[in-house]
């Protein structure tokens, strides 16, 4: 079940903002545990080195990677070329890079708006732009095409009353859903599946490293308690919950699944307060 043996996975944002497990780092390790050769890219060399170390610690001999800015087309092209030079193919693309900045249309600068669109949406576009031709060639040569998993957020589906506003994050992550569906149908006859994983409120190092200050919480502990309490299941998910969804959509067991979303949110988007 869920074997990745003989497959090559290209994972963006394969590091993590702090110690511990971000979604891309967990996905990279999990895909390798299942037998994939992984090529991880990240803009942060230290974060990438920590993921390489995690592979080493687990005795996973499936690591390759390099520094890459996924908002820069030439940088993505070069990383994809290096991955193909090393492994000969790409079977799985995980477009995981993203992050939120606060602000509504009045309080957010135009620069922040554009940067948010770049990091959350253009990043997925560029990953697909450079990897789809490779998957298509693999399919035309009589082999398998590939599976693409984009990472969105429930931050584009439900919105807090009197809470944090992240207009550009919401818009760009909603864009990821439509972009994924549209690309899936464009490539449906070419052996390539495209799906989206939609995480909810997760406990990744992002909470301690960025959100505590961004959300003006008294402490990380206070914010963590608040985030746990906000989820119908009573607790946040973690990076492994996201990674398992990515693994499933990447696997042959998901061969009939394309142009859709897998929401990993502990019931959050379906719930509403009792009245
Ligand atoms: N953590 C959550 O609660 C949560 C919830 C919903 C969705 N998500 C989504 O999951 C994804 C990963 O989140 P995370 O919490 O693991 O984040 P993270 O910040 O820990 O990891 C993201 C990685 O991307 C790298 N990165 C940033 N900009 C880059 C660039 N331009 N090029 C290449 N690499 C770059 C960072 O260095 C970091 O290592 C994001 O798309 C995020 O929006 C997270």
CSV table of C-alpha atoms and ligand atoms in Angstrom, one decimal:
chain,number,residue,atom,x,y,z
A,1,UNK,CA,0.0,0.0,0.0
A,2,UNK,CA,1.1,3.5,-0.8
A,3,UNK,CA,4.4,2.4,-2.2
A,4,UNK,CA,6.6,5.1,-3.8
A,5,UNK,CA,9.3,2.6,-4.9
A,6,UNK,CA,10.8,3.6,-8.2
A,7,UNK,CA,9.3,7.1,-8.1
A,8,UNK,CA,10.9,10.5,-8.0
A,9,UNK,CA,9.3,13.2,-6.0
A,10,UNK,CA,10.1,17.0,-6.4
A,11,UNK,CA,9.0,18.8,-3.2
A,12,UNK,CA,9.0,22.6,-2.8
A,13,UNK,CA,9.5,24.2,0.6
A,14,UNK,CA,11.1,21.0,1.8
A,15,UNK,CA,12.5,22.8,4.8
A,16,UNK,CA,10.6,24.3,7.7
A,17,UNK,CA,10.7,27.8,9.2
A,18,UNK,CA,11.9,26.4,12.6
A,19,UNK,CA,13.0,23.3,14.3
A,20,UNK,CA,10.4,20.5,13.9
A,21,UNK,CA,8.2,19.5,11.1
A,22,UNK,CA,6.7,21.8,8.5
A,23,UNK,CA,4.4,20.3,5.9
A,24,UNK,CA,6.9,20.1,3.1
A,25,UNK,CA,9.6,18.6,5.3
A,26,UNK,CA,7.3,15.9,6.6
A,27,UNK,CA,6.0,15.1,3.1
A,28,UNK,CA,9.6,14.8,1.8
A,29,UNK,CA,10.5,12.3,4.5
A,30,UNK,CA,7.3,10.4,4.3
A,31,UNK,CA,7.6,10.0,0.5
A,32,UNK,CA,11.2,8.7,1.0
A,33,UNK,CA,10.1,6.3,3.7
A,34,UNK,CA,7.7,4.8,1.1
A,35,UNK,CA,10.6,4.4,-1.3
A,36,UNK,CA,10.6,7.6,-3.4
A,37,UNK,CA,13.8,9.3,-4.5
A,38,UNK,CA,13.2,12.9,-3.2
A,39,UNK,CA,14.5,16.1,-4.7
A,40,UNK,CA,13.7,18.9,-2.1
A,41,UNK,CA,14.0,22.6,-2.8
A,42,UNK,CA,13.9,25.5,-0.5
A,43,UNK,CA,15.0,29.2,-0.4
A,44,UNK,CA,16.6,28.6,3.0
A,45,UNK,CA,19.8,26.7,2.9
A,46,UNK,CA,19.8,26.0,6.7
A,47,UNK,CA,16.2,24.6,6.5
A,48,UNK,CA,17.2,22.4,3.6
A,49,UNK,CA,20.3,21.1,5.5
A,50,UNK,CA,18.0,20.2,8.4
A,51,UNK,CA,15.8,18.1,6.1
A,52,UNK,CA,18.9,16.5,4.7
A,53,UNK,CA,19.9,15.7,8.2
A,54,UNK,CA,16.5,14.2,9.0
A,55,UNK,CA,16.9,11.9,6.0
A,56,UNK,CA,20.4,10.9,7.3
A,57,UNK,CA,19.1,10.3,10.8
A,58,UNK,CA,16.4,7.9,9.5
A,59,UNK,CA,18.9,6.2,7.2
A,60,UNK,CA,17.0,7.3,4.1
A,61,UNK,CA,19.4,7.2,1.1
A,62,UNK,CA,16.9,9.0,-1.2
A,63,UNK,CA,17.8,12.7,-0.8
A,64,UNK,CA,18.8,15.2,-3.4
A,65,UNK,CA,18.1,18.9,-3.3
A,66,UNK,CA,19.2,22.5,-3.8
A,67,UNK,CA,18.4,26.1,-3.0
A,68,UNK,CA,15.6,27.4,-5.2
A,69,UNK,CA,13.2,30.4,-5.1
A,70,UNK,CA,9.9,29.1,-6.4
A,71,UNK,CA,8.7,32.6,-7.3
A,72,UNK,CA,11.5,32.8,-9.9
A,73,UNK,CA,11.0,30.9,-13.1
A,74,UNK,CA,14.7,30.4,-14.0
A,75,UNK,CA,15.4,29.2,-10.5
A,76,UNK,CA,12.6,26.6,-10.7
A,77,UNK,CA,13.7,25.5,-14.2
A,78,UNK,CA,17.3,25.0,-13.0
A,79,UNK,CA,16.2,22.9,-10.0
A,80,UNK,CA,13.9,20.8,-12.2
A,81,UNK,CA,16.8,20.3,-14.7
A,82,UNK,CA,19.1,19.2,-11.9
A,83,UNK,CA,16.5,16.8,-10.5
A,84,UNK,CA,16.1,15.2,-14.0
A,85,UNK,CA,19.8,15.1,-14.6
A,86,UNK,CA,20.2,13.2,-11.3
A,87,UNK,CA,17.2,10.9,-11.3
A,88,UNK,CA,16.1,10.8,-14.9
A,89,UNK,CA,12.4,11.6,-14.3
A,90,UNK,CA,9.8,13.3,-12.1
A,91,UNK,CA,6.7,11.3,-11.0
A,92,UNK,CA,5.4,13.5,-8.2
A,93,UNK,CA,5.4,17.3,-7.8
A,94,UNK,CA,4.5,18.8,-4.5
A,95,UNK,CA,3.9,22.5,-4.7
A,96,UNK,CA,4.0,23.2,-0.9
A,97,UNK,CA,5.5,26.7,-0.6
A,98,UNK,CA,3.2,29.3,0.9
A,99,UNK,CA,2.6,31.6,3.8
A,100,UNK,CA,0.2,34.3,4.9
A,101,UNK,CA,0.5,38.0,5.5
A,102,UNK,CA,-2.2,39.9,7.4
A,103,UNK,CA,-4.3,42.7,5.9
A,104,UNK,CA,-7.5,43.6,4.2
A,105,UNK,CA,-7.6,45.6,0.9
A,106,UNK,CA,-7.2,48.9,2.8
A,107,UNK,CA,-4.5,47.9,5.3
A,108,UNK,CA,-2.4,45.8,2.9
A,109,UNK,CA,0.1,47.4,0.6
A,110,UNK,CA,0.1,46.7,-3.1
A,111,UNK,CA,3.6,45.2,-2.7
A,112,UNK,CA,2.4,42.7,0.0
A,113,UNK,CA,-0.6,41.8,-2.2
A,114,UNK,CA,1.7,41.0,-5.1
A,115,UNK,CA,4.2,39.1,-3.0
A,116,UNK,CA,1.4,37.0,-1.5
A,117,UNK,CA,0.1,36.1,-5.0
A,118,UNK,CA,3.7,35.2,-6.0
A,119,UNK,CA,4.5,33.0,-3.1
A,120,UNK,CA,1.2,31.2,-2.8
A,121,UNK,CA,-0.1,31.0,-6.4
A,122,UNK,CA,2.6,31.8,-8.9
A,123,UNK,CA,4.8,29.3,-7.1
A,124,UNK,CA,2.4,26.5,-8.0
A,125,UNK,CA,2.1,27.8,-11.6
A,126,UNK,CA,5.9,27.8,-12.0
A,127,UNK,CA,6.3,24.3,-10.5
A,128,UNK,CA,3.7,23.0,-13.0
A,129,UNK,CA,5.1,25.0,-15.9
A,130,UNK,CA,8.5,23.3,-15.6
A,131,UNK,CA,7.5,19.8,-14.5
A,132,UNK,CA,4.4,19.2,-16.7
A,133,UNK,CA,6.4,18.8,-19.9
A,134,UNK,CA,8.6,16.2,-18.3
A,135,UNK,CA,5.6,14.2,-17.0
A,136,UNK,CA,4.0,14.5,-20.4
A,137,UNK,CA,7.1,13.2,-22.2
A,138,UNK,CA,7.2,10.2,-19.7
A,139,UNK,CA,3.6,9.4,-20.6
A,140,UNK,CA,4.1,9.7,-24.4
A,141,UNK,CA,7.1,7.4,-24.1
A,142,UNK,CA,4.7,4.7,-22.9
A,143,UNK,CA,5.3,5.1,-19.2
A,144,UNK,CA,3.4,6.7,-16.4
A,145,UNK,CA,2.8,10.5,-16.4
A,146,UNK,CA,2.7,11.8,-12.9
A,147,UNK,CA,0.9,13.2,-10.0
A,148,UNK,CA,0.9,16.9,-8.8
A,149,UNK,CA,-0.3,17.9,-5.4
A,150,UNK,CA,-0.7,21.6,-4.7
A,151,UNK,CA,-1.1,22.9,-1.1
A,152,UNK,CA,-3.9,25.4,-0.3
A,153,UNK,CA,-5.5,26.3,3.0
A,154,UNK,CA,-8.9,26.5,4.6
A,155,UNK,CA,-8.0,30.2,4.9
A,156,UNK,CA,-9.6,30.5,1.5
A,157,UNK,CA,-12.8,28.7,2.5
A,158,UNK,CA,-14.0,30.1,5.9
A,159,UNK,CA,-13.3,33.5,7.5
A,160,UNK,CA,-13.1,34.6,11.1
A,161,UNK,CA,-15.6,37.2,12.4
A,162,UNK,CA,-13.6,39.8,14.4
A,163,UNK,CA,-10.5,37.8,13.8
A,164,UNK,CA,-7.4,37.8,11.6
A,165,UNK,CA,-7.9,39.0,8.0
A,166,UNK,CA,-5.6,37.8,5.2
A,167,UNK,CA,-7.2,38.9,2.0
A,168,UNK,CA,-4.3,38.1,-0.3
A,169,UNK,CA,-3.7,34.7,1.3
A,170,UNK,CA,-7.4,33.8,0.9
A,171,UNK,CA,-7.4,35.0,-2.7
A,172,UNK,CA,-4.2,33.2,-3.7
A,173,UNK,CA,-5.1,29.9,-1.9
A,174,UNK,CA,-8.5,30.0,-3.6
A,175,UNK,CA,-6.6,30.5,-6.8
A,176,UNK,CA,-4.6,27.3,-6.1
A,177,UNK,CA,-7.9,25.3,-6.1
A,178,UNK,CA,-9.1,26.7,-9.5
A,179,UNK,CA,-5.6,26.4,-11.0
A,180,UNK,CA,-5.3,22.8,-9.9
A,181,UNK,CA,-8.7,21.8,-11.2
A,182,UNK,CA,-8.2,23.6,-14.5
A,183,UNK,CA,-4.7,22.1,-15.0
A,184,UNK,CA,-6.0,18.6,-14.0
A,185,UNK,CA,-8.5,18.7,-16.8
A,186,UNK,CA,-6.1,20.2,-19.3
A,187,UNK,CA,-3.8,17.2,-18.7
A,188,UNK,CA,-6.3,14.5,-18.1
A,189,UNK,CA,-5.6,12.6,-21.3
A,190,UNK,CA,-1.8,12.8,-20.6
A,191,UNK,CA,-1.6,10.5,-17.6
A,192,UNK,CA,-1.1,13.4,-15.2
A,193,UNK,CA,-3.3,13.9,-12.1
A,194,UNK,CA,-3.5,17.2,-10.3
A,195,UNK,CA,-5.1,17.6,-6.8
A,196,UNK,CA,-5.0,19.9,-3.9
A,197,UNK,CA,-4.5,19.3,-0.2
A,198,UNK,CA,-6.3,21.8,2.0
A,199,UNK,CA,-4.8,22.0,5.5
A,200,UNK,CA,-6.8,23.5,8.4
A,201,UNK,CA,-5.3,24.8,11.6
A,202,UNK,CA,-2.0,22.8,11.9
A,203,UNK,CA,0.7,22.8,14.5
A,204,UNK,CA,3.8,23.4,12.5
A,205,UNK,CA,6.8,25.4,13.7
A,206,UNK,CA,5.2,28.3,11.9
A,207,UNK,CA,3.0,28.8,14.9
A,208,UNK,CA,5.9,29.5,17.2
A,209,UNK,CA,8.1,31.3,14.7
A,210,UNK,CA,5.8,33.6,12.9
A,211,UNK,CA,2.2,33.5,14.0
A,212,UNK,CA,2.7,34.3,17.6
A,213,UNK,CA,4.1,37.8,16.8
A,214,UNK,CA,1.8,38.3,13.7
A,215,UNK,CA,-1.3,37.6,15.7
A,216,UNK,CA,-0.2,39.6,18.7
A,217,UNK,CA,-0.6,36.6,21.1
A,218,UNK,CA,0.8,36.9,24.7
A,219,UNK,CA,2.8,33.8,24.2
A,220,UNK,CA,3.2,30.8,21.9
A,221,UNK,CA,1.5,28.6,24.6
A,222,UNK,CA,-1.5,30.9,24.7
A,223,UNK,CA,-1.8,30.9,20.9
A,224,UNK,CA,-1.4,27.1,20.7
A,225,UNK,CA,-4.1,26.6,23.3
A,226,UNK,CA,-6.4,28.9,21.4
A,227,UNK,CA,-5.7,27.1,18.1
A,228,UNK,CA,-6.4,23.7,19.7
A,229,UNK,CA,-9.7,24.9,21.1
A,230,UNK,CA,-10.8,26.3,17.7
A,231,UNK,CA,-10.9,22.9,16.1
A,232,UNK,CA,-14.0,20.7,16.4
A,233,UNK,CA,-11.7,17.7,17.1
A,234,UNK,CA,-10.3,19.7,20.0
A,235,UNK,CA,-6.8,19.8,18.7
A,236,UNK,CA,-4.7,21.1,15.8
A,237,UNK,CA,-3.4,18.6,13.2
A,238,UNK,CA,0.2,18.5,12.4
A,239,UNK,CA,2.6,18.3,9.4
A,240,UNK,CA,2.2,14.5,9.3
A,241,UNK,CA,-1.5,14.7,8.8
A,242,UNK,CA,-0.8,16.9,5.7
A,243,UNK,CA,2.0,14.6,4.6
A,244,UNK,CA,-0.2,11.5,4.7
A,245,UNK,CA,-2.8,13.3,2.5
A,246,UNK,CA,-0.1,14.2,0.1
A,247,UNK,CA,1.3,10.7,0.0
A,248,UNK,CA,-2.2,9.2,-0.7
A,249,UNK,CA,-2.8,11.6,-3.6
A,250,UNK,CA,0.7,10.9,-5.0
A,251,UNK,CA,0.2,7.1,-4.8
A,252,UNK,CA,-1.2,4.7,-7.3
A,253,UNK,CA,-4.0,4.0,-4.9
A,254,UNK,CA,-5.4,7.4,-5.9
A,255,UNK,CA,-5.1,6.6,-9.6
A,256,UNK,CA,-8.8,7.6,-10.3
A,257,UNK,CA,-8.7,10.8,-8.3
A,258,UNK,CA,-8.0,14.1,-10.1
A,259,UNK,CA,-9.2,17.7,-10.2
A,260,UNK,CA,-10.3,17.6,-6.6
A,261,UNK,CA,-9.4,18.6,-3.0
A,262,UNK,CA,-8.6,16.7,0.1
A,263,UNK,CA,-9.4,18.8,3.2
A,264,UNK,CA,-7.4,18.0,6.3
A,265,UNK,CA,-9.0,20.1,9.0
A,266,UNK,CA,-10.4,18.0,11.8
A,267,UNK,CA,-13.9,19.0,10.7
A,268,UNK,CA,-13.4,22.7,10.9
A,269,UNK,CA,-14.9,23.9,7.6
A,270,UNK,CA,-18.1,21.8,8.1
A,271,UNK,CA,-18.7,23.0,11.7
A,272,UNK,CA,-20.6,26.1,13.0
A,273,UNK,CA,-21.3,27.3,16.5
A,274,UNK,CA,-24.4,25.9,18.3
A,275,UNK,CA,-27.3,28.4,18.2
B,1,LIG,N1,0.9,25.5,9.2
B,1,LIG,C1,-0.4,25.7,9.0
B,1,LIG,O1,-1.2,25.8,9.9
B,1,LIG,C2,-1.0,25.7,7.6
B,1,LIG,C3,-2.3,25.8,7.4
B,1,LIG,C4,-2.9,25.8,6.1
B,1,LIG,C5,-2.0,25.7,5.0
B,1,LIG,N2,-0.7,25.7,5.2
B,1,LIG,C6,0.2,25.7,4.0
B,1,LIG,O2,1.1,24.6,4.1
B,1,LIG,C7,2.3,25.0,3.4
B,1,LIG,C8,3.5,24.8,4.3
B,1,LIG,O3,3.3,25.4,5.5
B,1,LIG,P1,4.3,25.2,6.7
B,1,LIG,O4,3.5,25.7,7.9
B,1,LIG,O5,4.9,23.9,6.7
B,1,LIG,O6,5.4,26.4,6.4
B,1,LIG,P2,6.9,26.5,6.6
B,1,LIG,O7,7.1,28.0,6.6
B,1,LIG,O8,7.4,25.8,7.9
B,1,LIG,O9,7.6,25.9,5.4
B,1,LIG,C9,7.7,26.5,4.2
B,1,LIG,C10,9.1,26.4,3.6
B,1,LIG,O10,9.0,27.1,2.4
B,1,LIG,C11,10.3,27.8,2.3
B,1,LIG,N3,10.1,28.9,1.4
B,1,LIG,C12,9.5,30.1,1.6
B,1,LIG,N4,9.5,30.9,0.5
B,1,LIG,C13,10.1,30.2,-0.5
B,1,LIG,C14,10.5,30.4,-1.8
B,1,LIG,N5,10.2,31.6,-2.4
B,1,LIG,N6,11.1,29.4,-2.5
B,1,LIG,C15,11.4,28.3,-2.0
B,1,LIG,N7,11.1,28.0,-0.7
B,1,LIG,C16,10.5,28.9,0.1
B,1,LIG,C17,10.6,28.2,3.7
B,1,LIG,O11,12.0,28.5,3.8
B,1,LIG,C18,10.2,27.0,4.5
B,1,LIG,O12,11.2,26.1,4.7
B,1,LIG,C19,2.1,26.5,2.9
B,1,LIG,O13,1.6,26.5,1.6
B,1,LIG,C20,1.0,27.0,3.9
B,1,LIG,O14,0.3,28.0,3.4
B,1,LIG,C21,-0.1,25.7,6.5
